Short mmCIF file of C-alpha atoms in Angstrom, two decimals:
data_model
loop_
_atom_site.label_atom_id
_atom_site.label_comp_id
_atom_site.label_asym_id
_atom_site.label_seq_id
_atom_site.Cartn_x
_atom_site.Cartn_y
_atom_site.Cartn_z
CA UNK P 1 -18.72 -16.87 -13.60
CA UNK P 2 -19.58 -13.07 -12.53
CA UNK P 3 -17.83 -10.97 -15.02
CA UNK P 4 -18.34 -8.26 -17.22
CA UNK P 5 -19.03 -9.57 -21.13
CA UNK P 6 -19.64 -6.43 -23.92
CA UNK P 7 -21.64 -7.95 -27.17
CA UNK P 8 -21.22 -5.69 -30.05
CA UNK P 9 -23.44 -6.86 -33.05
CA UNK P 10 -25.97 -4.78 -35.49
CA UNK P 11 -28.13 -6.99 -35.28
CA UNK P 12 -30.63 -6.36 -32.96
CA UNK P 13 -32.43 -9.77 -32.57
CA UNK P 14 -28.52 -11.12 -31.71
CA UNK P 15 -28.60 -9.21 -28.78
CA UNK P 16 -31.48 -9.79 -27.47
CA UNK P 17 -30.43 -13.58 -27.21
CA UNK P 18 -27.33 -13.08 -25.88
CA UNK P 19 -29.06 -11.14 -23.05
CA UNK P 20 -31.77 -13.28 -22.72
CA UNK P 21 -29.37 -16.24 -22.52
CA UNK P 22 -26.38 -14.91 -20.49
CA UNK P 23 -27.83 -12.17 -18.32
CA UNK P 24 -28.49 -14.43 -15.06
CA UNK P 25 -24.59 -15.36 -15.07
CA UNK P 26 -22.93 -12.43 -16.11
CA UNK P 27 -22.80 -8.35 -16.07
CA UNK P 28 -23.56 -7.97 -19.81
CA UNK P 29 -22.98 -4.85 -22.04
CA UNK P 30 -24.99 -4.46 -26.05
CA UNK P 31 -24.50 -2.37 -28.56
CA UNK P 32 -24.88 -2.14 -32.58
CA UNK P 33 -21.64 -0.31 -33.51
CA UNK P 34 -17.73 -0.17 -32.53
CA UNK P 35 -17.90 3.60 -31.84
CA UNK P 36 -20.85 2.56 -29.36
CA UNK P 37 -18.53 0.11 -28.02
CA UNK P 38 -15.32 2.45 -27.75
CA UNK P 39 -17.96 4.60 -25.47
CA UNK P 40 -19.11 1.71 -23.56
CA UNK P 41 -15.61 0.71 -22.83
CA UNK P 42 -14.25 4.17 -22.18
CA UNK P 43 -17.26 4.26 -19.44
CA UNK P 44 -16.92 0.51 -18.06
CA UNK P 45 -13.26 0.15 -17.60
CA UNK P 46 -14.21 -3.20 -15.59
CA UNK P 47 -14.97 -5.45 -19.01
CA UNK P 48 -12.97 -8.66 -19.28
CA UNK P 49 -14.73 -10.02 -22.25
CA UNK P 50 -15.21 -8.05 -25.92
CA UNK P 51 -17.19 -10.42 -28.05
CA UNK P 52 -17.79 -8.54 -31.76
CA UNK P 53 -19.74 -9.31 -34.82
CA UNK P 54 -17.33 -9.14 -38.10
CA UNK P 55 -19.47 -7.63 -39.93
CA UNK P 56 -20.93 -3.92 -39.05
CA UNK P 57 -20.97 -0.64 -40.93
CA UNK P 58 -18.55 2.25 -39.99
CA UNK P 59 -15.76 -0.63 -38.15
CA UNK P 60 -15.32 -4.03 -38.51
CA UNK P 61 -15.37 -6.62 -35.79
CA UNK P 62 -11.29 -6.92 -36.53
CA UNK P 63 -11.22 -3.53 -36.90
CA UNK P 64 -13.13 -2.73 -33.57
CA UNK P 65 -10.99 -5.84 -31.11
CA UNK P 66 -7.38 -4.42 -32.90
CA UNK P 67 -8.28 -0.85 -31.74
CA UNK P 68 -9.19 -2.27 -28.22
CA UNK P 69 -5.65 -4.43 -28.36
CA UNK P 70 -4.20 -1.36 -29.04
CA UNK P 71 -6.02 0.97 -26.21
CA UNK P 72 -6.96 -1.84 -23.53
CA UNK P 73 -5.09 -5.07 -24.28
CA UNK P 74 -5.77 -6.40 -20.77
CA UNK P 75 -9.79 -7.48 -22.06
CA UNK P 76 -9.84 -10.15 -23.69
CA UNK P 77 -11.39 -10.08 -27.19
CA UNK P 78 -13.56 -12.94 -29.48
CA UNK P 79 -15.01 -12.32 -32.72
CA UNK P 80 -17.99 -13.64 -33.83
CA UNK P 81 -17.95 -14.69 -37.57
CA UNK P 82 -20.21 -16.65 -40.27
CA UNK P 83 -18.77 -19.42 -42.24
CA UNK P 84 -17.54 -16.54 -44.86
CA UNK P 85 -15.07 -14.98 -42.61
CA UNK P 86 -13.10 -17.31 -41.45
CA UNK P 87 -9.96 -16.08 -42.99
CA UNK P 88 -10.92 -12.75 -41.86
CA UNK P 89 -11.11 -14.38 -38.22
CA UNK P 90 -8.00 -16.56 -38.87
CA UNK P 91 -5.86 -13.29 -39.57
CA UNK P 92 -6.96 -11.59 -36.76
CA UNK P 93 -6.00 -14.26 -34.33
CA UNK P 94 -2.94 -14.73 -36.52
CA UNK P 95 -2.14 -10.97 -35.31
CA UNK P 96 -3.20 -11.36 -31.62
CA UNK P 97 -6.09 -9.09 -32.00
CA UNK P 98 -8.26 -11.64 -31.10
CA UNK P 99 -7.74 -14.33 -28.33
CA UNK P 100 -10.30 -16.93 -30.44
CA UNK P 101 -13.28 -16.91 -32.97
CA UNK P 102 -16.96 -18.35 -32.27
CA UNK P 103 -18.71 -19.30 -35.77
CA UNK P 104 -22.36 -18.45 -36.72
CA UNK P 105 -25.06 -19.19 -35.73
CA UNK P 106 -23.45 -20.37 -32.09
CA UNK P 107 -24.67 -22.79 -29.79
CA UNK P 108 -25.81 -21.53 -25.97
CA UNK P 109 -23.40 -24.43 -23.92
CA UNK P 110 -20.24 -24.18 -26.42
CA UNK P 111 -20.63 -20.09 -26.24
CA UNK P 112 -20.34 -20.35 -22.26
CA UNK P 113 -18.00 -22.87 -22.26
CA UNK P 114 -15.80 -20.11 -24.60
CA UNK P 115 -16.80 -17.25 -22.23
CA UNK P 116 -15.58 -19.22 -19.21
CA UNK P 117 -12.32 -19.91 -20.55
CA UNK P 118 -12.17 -16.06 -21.67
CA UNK P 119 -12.95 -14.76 -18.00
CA UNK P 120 -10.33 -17.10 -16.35
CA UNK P 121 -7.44 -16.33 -19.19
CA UNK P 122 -8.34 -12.48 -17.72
CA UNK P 123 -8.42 -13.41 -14.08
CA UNK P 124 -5.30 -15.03 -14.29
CA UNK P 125 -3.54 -12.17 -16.38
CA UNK P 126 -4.78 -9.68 -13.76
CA UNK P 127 -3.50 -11.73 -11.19
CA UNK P 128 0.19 -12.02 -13.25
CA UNK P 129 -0.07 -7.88 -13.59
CA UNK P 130 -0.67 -7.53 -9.42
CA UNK P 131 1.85 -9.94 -9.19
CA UNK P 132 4.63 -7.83 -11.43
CA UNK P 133 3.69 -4.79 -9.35
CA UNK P 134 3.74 -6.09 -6.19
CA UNK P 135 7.25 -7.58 -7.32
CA UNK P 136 8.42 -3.97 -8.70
CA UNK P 137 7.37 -2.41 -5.27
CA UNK P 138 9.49 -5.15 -3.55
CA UNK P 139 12.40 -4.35 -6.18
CA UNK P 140 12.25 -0.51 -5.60
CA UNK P 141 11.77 -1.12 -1.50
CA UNK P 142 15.53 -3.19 -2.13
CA UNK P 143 16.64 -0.53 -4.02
CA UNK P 144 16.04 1.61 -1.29
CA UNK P 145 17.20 -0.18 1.37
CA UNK P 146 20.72 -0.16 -0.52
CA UNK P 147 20.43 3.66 -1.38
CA UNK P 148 19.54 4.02 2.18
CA UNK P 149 23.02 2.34 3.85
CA UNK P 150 25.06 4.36 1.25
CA UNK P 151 23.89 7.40 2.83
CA UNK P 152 23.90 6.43 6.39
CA UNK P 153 27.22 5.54 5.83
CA UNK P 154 28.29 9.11 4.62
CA UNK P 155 26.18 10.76 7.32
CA UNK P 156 27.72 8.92 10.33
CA UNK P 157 30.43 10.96 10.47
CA UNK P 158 29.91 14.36 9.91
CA UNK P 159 26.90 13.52 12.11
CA UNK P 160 29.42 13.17 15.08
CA UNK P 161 31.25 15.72 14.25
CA UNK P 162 28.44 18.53 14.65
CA UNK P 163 26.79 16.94 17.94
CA UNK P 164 30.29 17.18 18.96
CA UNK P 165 30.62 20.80 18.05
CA UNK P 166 26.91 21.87 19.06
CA UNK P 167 27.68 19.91 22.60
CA UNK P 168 30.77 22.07 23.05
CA UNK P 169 28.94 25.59 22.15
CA UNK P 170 26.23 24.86 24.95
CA UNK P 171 29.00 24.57 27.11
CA UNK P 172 30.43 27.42 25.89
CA UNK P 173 26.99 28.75 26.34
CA UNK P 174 26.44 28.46 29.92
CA UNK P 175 30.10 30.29 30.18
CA UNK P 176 29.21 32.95 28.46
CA UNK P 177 26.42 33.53 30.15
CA UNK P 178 28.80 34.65 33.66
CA UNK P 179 30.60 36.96 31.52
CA UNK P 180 27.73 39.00 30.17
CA UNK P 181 25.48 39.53 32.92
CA UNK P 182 22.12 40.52 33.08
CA UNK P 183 22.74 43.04 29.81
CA UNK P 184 23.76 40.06 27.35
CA UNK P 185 21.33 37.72 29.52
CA UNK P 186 18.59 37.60 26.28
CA UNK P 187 20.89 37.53 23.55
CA UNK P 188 22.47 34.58 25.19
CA UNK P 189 18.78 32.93 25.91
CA UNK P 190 18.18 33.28 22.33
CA UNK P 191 21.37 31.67 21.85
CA UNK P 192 20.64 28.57 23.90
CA UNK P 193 17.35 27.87 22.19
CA UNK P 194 19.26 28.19 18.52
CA UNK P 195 21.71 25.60 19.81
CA UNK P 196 18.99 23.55 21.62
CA UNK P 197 16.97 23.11 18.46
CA UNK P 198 20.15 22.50 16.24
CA UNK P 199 21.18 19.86 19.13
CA UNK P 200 17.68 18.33 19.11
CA UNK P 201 17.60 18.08 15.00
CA UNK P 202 20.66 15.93 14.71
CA UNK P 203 19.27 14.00 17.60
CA UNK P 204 16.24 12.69 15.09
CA UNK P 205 18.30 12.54 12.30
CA UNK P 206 21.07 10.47 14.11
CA UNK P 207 17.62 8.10 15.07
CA UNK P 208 16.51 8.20 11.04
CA UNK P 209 20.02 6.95 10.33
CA UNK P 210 19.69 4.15 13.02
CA UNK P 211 16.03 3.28 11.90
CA UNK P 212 17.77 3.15 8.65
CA UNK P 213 20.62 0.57 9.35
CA UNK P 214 18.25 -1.90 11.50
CA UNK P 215 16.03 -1.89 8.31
CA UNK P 216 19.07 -2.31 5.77
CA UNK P 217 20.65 -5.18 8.15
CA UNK P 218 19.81 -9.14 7.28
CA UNK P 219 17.87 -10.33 10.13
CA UNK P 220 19.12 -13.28 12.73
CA UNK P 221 17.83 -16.66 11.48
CA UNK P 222 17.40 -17.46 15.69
CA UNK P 223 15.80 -13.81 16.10
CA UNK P 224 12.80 -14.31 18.73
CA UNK P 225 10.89 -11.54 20.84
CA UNK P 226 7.93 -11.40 23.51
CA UNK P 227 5.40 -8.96 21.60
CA UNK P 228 4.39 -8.25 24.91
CA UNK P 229 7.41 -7.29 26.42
CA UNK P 230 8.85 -5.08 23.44
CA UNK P 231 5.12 -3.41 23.52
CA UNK P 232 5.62 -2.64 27.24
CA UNK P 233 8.90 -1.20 26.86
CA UNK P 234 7.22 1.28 23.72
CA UNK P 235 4.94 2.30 25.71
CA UNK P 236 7.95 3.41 28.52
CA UNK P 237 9.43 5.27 25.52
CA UNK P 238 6.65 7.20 24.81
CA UNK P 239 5.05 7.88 28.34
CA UNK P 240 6.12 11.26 27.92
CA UNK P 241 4.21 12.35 24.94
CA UNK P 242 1.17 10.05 25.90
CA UNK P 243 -0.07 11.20 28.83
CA UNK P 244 -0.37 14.63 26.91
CA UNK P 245 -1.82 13.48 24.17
CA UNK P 246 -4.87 10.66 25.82
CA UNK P 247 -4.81 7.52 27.39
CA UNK P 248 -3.60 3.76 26.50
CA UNK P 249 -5.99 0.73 26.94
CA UNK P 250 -3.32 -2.47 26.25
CA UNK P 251 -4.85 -6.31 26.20
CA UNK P 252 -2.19 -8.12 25.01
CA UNK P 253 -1.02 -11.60 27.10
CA UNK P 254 2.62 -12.10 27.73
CA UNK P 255 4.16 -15.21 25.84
CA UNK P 256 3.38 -13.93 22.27
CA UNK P 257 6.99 -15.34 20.86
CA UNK P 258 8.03 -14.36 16.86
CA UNK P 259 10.70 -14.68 14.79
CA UNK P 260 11.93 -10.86 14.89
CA UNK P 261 14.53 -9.41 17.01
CA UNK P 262 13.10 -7.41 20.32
CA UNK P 263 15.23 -4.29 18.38
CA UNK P 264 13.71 -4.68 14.91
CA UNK P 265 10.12 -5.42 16.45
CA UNK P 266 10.11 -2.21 18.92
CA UNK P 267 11.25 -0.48 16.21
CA UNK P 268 7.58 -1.67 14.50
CA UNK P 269 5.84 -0.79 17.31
CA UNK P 270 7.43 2.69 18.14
CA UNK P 271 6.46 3.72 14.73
CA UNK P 272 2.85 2.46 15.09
CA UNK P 273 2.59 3.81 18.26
CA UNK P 274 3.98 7.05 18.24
CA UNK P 275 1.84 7.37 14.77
CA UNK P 276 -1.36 6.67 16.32
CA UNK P 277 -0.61 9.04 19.55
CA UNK P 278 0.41 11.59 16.93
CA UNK P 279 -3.72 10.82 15.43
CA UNK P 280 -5.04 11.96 18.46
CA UNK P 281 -6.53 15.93 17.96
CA UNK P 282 -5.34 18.48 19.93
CA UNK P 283 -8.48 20.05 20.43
CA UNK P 284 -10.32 17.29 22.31
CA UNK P 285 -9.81 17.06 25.72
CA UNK P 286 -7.31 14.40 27.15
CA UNK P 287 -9.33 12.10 28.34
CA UNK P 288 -11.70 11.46 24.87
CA UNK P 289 -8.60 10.64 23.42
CA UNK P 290 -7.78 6.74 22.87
CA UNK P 291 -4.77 4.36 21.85
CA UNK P 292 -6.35 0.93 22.12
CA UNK P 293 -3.89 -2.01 21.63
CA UNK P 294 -5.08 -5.56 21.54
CA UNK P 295 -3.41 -8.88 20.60
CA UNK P 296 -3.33 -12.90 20.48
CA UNK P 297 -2.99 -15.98 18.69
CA UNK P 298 -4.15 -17.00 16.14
CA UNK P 299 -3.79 -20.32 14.66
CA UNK P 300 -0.28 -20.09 13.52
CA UNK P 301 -0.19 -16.45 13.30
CA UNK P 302 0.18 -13.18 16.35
CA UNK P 303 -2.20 -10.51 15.26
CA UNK P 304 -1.85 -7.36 17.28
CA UNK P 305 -4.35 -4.10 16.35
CA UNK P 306 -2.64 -0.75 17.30
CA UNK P 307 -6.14 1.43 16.75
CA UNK P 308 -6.78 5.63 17.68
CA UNK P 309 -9.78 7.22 17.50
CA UNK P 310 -8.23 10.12 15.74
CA UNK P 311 -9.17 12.01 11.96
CA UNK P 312 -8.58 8.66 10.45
CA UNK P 313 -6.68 7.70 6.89
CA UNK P 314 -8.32 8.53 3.75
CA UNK P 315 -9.31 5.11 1.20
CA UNK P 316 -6.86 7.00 -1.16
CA UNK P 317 -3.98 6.94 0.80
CA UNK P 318 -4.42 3.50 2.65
CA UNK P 319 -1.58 1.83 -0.07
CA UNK P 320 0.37 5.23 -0.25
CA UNK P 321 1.22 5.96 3.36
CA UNK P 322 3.60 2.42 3.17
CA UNK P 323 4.95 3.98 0.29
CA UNK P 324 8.93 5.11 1.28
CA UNK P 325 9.22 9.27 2.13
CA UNK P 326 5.01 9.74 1.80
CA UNK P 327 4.06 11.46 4.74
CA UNK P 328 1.08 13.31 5.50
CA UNK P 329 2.82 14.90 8.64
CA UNK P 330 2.43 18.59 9.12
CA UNK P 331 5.83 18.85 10.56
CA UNK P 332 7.24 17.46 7.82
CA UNK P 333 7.79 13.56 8.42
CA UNK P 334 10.44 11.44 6.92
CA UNK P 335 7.84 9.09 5.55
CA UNK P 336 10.24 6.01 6.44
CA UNK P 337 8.29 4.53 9.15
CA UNK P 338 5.32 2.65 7.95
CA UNK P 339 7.95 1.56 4.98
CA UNK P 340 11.01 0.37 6.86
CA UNK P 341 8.03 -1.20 9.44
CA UNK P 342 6.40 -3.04 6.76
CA UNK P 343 9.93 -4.51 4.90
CA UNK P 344 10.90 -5.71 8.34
CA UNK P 345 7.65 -7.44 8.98
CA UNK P 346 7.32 -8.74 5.49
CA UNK P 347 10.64 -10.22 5.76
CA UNK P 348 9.35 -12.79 8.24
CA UNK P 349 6.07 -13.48 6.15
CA UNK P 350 4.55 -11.23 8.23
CA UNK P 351 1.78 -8.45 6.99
CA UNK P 352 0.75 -4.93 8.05
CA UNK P 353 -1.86 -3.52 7.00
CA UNK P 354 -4.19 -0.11 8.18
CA UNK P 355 -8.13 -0.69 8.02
CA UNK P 356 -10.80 2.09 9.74
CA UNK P 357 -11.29 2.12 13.41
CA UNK P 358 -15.01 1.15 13.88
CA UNK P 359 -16.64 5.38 15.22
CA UNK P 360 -13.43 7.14 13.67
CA UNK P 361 -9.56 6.67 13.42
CA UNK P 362 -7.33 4.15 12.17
CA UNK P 363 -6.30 0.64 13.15
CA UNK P 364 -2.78 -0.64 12.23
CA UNK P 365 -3.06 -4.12 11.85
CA UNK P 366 0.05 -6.53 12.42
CA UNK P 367 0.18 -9.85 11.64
CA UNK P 368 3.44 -12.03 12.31
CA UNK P 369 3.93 -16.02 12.07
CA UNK P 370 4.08 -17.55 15.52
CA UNK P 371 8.25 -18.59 16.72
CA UNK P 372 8.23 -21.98 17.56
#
């Protein structure tokens, strides 16, 4: 029954034998006043239990538990009355200032037995509140998702229309180029790199609006993939920037079926991939640089670890980077990845989470129910 209790009474000699009494079994907080109690609380923002004496000079035990309703109505608050203020008490719980009252002088087994119930009714609130958020992240990831196909929708084709247009001016480009001679010869250089850039910008964004659509599309009921396989096939996609960046250690049998598409699931693993590639600093050499990728089965579940050895992810920003356009990119990411990766494995019951890579970096941790 580990929780933290706060016992406000001005009576000294009541304190001591609630402390004396409870302190084995429970984090407790004393204190003789309410504005000792406002401080306590303002410092301990951890208490689930505010038990109060009724009567106190300066505030009130009602007085004291309908300021805390007010300011902090997640702890749940008990007065503590003599046979003389029961109406007082009755009122106040009439009011919902406070959740019960316990009369004077109280008995040791019935005073747990009340501080039990108290610490479960605020377990089981706290677990309602993580509940509703979780459910309001879900809601605005949906919300996104149908945001998201709007606008692919309107990009698509003006997206054509300017690779069409930026295709034709290289061509017209390399033309050029014969008529000039060697006088023109840098202006038209200069030219070509303008164009390549402008070519190789609507390349990513025509991938962000593909990344997009896969993660807006309902997934097939049959879908089924070879974690292996897809992983193998990453890794061919990103060769190129690898063997630049460090090296790849992979341990991961062949036969690891799930219920995700081989599209939607490489689309997973290119983002953890290339993100953990993208960890490794520049300004180690090559070889000190490490993408180790390990996975298996377990029980029911595939659980495949995608872990660098890079800078790492701050505590602070180990819920935020899944959080849709956060980035922490230098170039200026889209901050999609991690998001669109996580709906798509969450969509399967599946989980994917980022814990600290044991001597420095991060490790991406996927988790995905085993296709039977």
């Amino acid at each position: 029954m580990s929780a933290k209790v706060l016992y406000v009474d001005d009576d000294r000699s009541n304190l001591i034998v609630f402390e004396a009494t409870f302190q084995q079994e429970l984090d407790v907080l004393t204190c003789g006043s309410g504005a000792e109690a406002e401080r306590l609380l303002e410092a301990h923002a951890d208490v689930a239990v505010l038990l109060t004496d009724e009567r106190m000079p300066g505030m009130t035990g009602t007085e004291l538990a309908a300021r805390v309703a007010r300011d902090r109505p997640h702890v749940i608050r008990m007065l503590v009355t003599a046979y003389a203020d029961l109406g007082t008490a009755v009122d106040a719980i009439n009011r919902g200032q406070v959740h019960q009252y316990i009369r004077k002088p109280w008995d040791a087994a019935e005073m747990r037995a009340h501080l039990r119930d108290a610490i479960d009714l605020f377990e089981n609130r706290r677990r309602v509140r993580e509940l509703e958020r979780r459910m309001v992240e879900v809601e605005r990831v949906h919300a996104l998702g149908v945001i998201a196909a709007s606008i692919v929708h309107e990009l698509r084709n003006p997206m054509g229309v300017i690779a069409g247009y930026l295709d034709l001016a290289r061509t017209l480009t390399e033309r050029l180029a014969a008529l000039v001679g060697a006088d023109g010869a840098p202006v038209v250089a200069d030219l070509d790199d303008a164009l390549g850039g402008a070519w190789d910008s609507t390349m990513r964004l025509g991938e962000i609006v593909r990344g997009v659509e896969l993660s807006t599309r309902r997934r097939d009921a049959d879908a089924r993939a070879d974690l292996g396989d897809v992983l193998a096939l990453t890794l061919k996609l990103v060769a190129n920037d690898l063997i630049h960046r460090g090296r790849a250690e992979v341990d991961v049998p062949s036969g690891l079926h799930v219920p995700v598409s081989p599209t939607r699931l490489g689309q997973v693993l290119l983002n953890l991939v290339v993100n953990g590639v993208h960890a490794m600093p520049r300004t180690r050499p090559v070889a000190a640089n490490l993408l180790a990728i390990t996975a298996g089965r377990r029980g029911s579940r595939v659980r495949c670890e995608i872990a660098d050895n890079g800078d790492g992810v701050p505590d602070a920003l180990k819920d935020r980077i899944f959080d849709p356009f956060f980035t922490t990119k230098a170039d200026g990411g889209t901050g999609l990845g991690l998001a669109i990766s996580r709906q798509i494995v969450g969509e399967v019951g599946g989980t994917l989470t980022v814990a600290d890579t044991p001597g420095g970096g991060a490790t991406f941790v996927l988790e995905l129910p085993a296709a039977t």
